[in-house]
GROMACS .gro file of C-alpha atoms in nm:
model
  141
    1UNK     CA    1  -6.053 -12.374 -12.567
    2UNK     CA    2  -6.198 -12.694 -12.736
    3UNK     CA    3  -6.387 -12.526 -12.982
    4UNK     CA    4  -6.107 -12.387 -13.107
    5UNK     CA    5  -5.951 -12.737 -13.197
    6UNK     CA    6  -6.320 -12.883 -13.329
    7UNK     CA    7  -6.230 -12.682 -13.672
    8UNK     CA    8  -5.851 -12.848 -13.758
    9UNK     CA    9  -6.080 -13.191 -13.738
   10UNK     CA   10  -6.125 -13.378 -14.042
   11UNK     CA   11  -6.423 -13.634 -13.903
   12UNK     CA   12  -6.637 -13.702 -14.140
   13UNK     CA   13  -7.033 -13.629 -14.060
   14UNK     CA   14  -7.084 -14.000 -14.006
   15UNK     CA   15  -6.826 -13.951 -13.733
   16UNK     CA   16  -6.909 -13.704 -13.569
   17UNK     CA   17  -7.263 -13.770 -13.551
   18UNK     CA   18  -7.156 -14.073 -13.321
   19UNK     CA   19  -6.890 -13.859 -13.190
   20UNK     CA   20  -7.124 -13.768 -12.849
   21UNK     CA   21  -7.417 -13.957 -12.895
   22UNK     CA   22  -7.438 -14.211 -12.634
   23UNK     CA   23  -7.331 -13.898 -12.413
   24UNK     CA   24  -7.563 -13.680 -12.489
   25UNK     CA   25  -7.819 -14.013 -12.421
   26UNK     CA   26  -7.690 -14.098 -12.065
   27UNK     CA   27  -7.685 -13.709 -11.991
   28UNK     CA   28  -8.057 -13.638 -12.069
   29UNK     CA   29  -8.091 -13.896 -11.769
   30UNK     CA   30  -7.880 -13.642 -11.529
   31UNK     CA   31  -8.043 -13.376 -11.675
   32UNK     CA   32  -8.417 -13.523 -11.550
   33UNK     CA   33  -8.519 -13.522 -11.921
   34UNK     CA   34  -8.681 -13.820 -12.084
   35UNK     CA   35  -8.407 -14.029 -12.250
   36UNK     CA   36  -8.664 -14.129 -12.564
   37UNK     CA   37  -8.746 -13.776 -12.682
   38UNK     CA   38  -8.615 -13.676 -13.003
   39UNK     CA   39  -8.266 -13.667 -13.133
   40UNK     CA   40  -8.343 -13.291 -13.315
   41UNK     CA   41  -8.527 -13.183 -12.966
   42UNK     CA   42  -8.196 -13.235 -12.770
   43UNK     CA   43  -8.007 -12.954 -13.009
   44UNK     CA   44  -8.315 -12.700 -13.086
   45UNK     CA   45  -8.265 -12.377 -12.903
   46UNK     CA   46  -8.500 -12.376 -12.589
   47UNK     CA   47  -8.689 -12.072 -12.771
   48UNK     CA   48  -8.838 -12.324 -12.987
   49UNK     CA   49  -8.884 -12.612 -12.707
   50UNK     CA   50  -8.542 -12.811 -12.718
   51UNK     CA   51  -8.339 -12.829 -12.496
   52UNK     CA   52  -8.027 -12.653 -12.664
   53UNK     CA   53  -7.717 -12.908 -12.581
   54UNK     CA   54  -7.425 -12.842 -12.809
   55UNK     CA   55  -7.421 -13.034 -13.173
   56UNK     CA   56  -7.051 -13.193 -13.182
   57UNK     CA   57  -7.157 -13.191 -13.590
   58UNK     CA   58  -7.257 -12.851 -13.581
   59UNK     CA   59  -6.935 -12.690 -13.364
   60UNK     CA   60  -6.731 -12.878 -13.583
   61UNK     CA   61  -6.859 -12.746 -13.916
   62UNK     CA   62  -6.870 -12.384 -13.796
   63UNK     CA   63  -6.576 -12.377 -13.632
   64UNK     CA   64  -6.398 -12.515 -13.960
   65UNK     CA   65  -6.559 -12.269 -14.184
   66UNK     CA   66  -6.439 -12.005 -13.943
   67UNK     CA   67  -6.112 -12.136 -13.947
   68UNK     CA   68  -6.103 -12.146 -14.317
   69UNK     CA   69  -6.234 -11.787 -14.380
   70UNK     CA   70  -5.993 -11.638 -14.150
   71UNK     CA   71  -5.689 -11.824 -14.337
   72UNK     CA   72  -5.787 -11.865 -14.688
   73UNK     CA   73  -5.624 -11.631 -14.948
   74UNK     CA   74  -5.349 -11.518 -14.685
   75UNK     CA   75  -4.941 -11.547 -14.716
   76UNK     CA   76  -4.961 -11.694 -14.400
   77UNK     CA   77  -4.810 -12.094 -14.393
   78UNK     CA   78  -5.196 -12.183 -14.266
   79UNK     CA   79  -5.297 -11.943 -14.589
   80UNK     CA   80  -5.074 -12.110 -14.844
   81UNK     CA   81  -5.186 -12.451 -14.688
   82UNK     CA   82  -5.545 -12.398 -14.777
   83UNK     CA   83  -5.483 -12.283 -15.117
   84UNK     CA   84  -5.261 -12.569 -15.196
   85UNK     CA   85  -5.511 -12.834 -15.066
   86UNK     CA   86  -5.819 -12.705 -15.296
   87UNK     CA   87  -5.626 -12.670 -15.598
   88UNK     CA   88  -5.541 -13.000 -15.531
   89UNK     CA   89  -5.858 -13.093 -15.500
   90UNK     CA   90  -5.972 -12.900 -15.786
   91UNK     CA   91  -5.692 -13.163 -16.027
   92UNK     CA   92  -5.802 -13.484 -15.834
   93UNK     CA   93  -6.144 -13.413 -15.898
   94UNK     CA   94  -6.097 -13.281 -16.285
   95UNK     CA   95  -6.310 -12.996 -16.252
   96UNK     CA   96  -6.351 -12.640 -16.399
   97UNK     CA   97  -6.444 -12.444 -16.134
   98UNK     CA   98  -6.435 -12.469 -15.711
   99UNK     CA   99  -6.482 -12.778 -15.590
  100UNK     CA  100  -6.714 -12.656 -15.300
  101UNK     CA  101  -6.972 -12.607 -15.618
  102UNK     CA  102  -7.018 -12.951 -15.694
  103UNK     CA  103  -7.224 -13.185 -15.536
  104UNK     CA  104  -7.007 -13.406 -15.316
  105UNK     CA  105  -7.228 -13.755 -15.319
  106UNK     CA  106  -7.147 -13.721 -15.716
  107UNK     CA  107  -6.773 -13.641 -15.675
  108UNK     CA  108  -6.649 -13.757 -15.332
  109UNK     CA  109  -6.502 -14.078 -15.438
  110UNK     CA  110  -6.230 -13.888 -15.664
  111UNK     CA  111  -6.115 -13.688 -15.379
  112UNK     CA  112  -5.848 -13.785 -15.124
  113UNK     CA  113  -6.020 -13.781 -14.774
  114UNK     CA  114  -5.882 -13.472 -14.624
  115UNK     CA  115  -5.929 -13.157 -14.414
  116UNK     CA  116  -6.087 -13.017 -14.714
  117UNK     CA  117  -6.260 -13.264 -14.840
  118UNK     CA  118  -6.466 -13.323 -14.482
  119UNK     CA  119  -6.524 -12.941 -14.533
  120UNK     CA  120  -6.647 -13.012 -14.822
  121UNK     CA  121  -6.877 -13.267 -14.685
  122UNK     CA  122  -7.007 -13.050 -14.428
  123UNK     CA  123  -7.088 -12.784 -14.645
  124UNK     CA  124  -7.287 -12.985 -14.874
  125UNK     CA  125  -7.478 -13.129 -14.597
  126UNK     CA  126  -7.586 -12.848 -14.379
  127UNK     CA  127  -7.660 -12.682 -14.732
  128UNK     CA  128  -7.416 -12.397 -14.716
  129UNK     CA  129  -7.299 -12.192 -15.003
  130UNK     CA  130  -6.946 -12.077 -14.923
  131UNK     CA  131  -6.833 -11.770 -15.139
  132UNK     CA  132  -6.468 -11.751 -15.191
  133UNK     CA  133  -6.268 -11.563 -15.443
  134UNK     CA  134  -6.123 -11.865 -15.596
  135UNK     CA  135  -5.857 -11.825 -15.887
  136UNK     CA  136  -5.949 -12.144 -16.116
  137UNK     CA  137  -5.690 -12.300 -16.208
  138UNK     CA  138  -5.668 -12.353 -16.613
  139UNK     CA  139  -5.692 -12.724 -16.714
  140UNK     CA  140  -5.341 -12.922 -16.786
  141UNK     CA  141  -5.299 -13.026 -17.135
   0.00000   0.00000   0.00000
């Protein structure tokens, strides 16, 4: 259902951080918890005393890394897509290598903003190494 759409988003984490936060405010009220607690008790797992509501900036990130591993590196359209969009942002950026291995605060204002480069984003934020067998491309002359 909706989760399935959070990954083709391109919000950045700014975004979606404000995404459902007044919501998830007024709902604590409905809920009969205090409104003031917080912000990381609302999404911590009730195993470790939160209260477990849904992170729109979490969903969103794993949703698009699942979309991406299931589509990178096929000869699908989707497939092609994604490997066309980080080469591309392997030449706007001028780099050597992957462009998920560099830090994005350093780099980000090359970049186009894109599907990619929001991945990107969210990947550097939630400190995630992504492994993916990425042909470099060699450096135009």
């Amino acid at each position: 259902g909706l989760k399935y759409g959070l990954g083709a988003s391109s919000a950045t984490i700014e975004q979606l951080e404000k995404g459902l936060g007044s919501r998830d405010h007024k709902l604590l009220g409905l809920l009969g918890i205090c409104r003031n607690i917080p912000t990381e008790l609302r999404y911590l797992p009730t195993c470790f005393g939160g209260f477990a509501l849904r992170s729109l900036k979490l969903d969103a990130t794993t949703e698009a890394i699942n979309m991406f591993l299931q589509h990178y590196g096929t000869d699908s359209t989707l497939g092609i897509f994604l490997t066309a969009t980080i080469e591309n942002l392997q030449l706007e950026l001028g780099v050597t290598g992957c462009p998920f291995t560099y830090d994005y605060s350093i780099w980000k204002d090359l970049a186009t903003d894109s599907w990619i480069k929001s991945l990107w984003e969210r990947l550097q934020h939630f400190d995630i190494d992504l492994q993916i067998d990425y042909e470099v491309l060699p450096m135009p002359r």
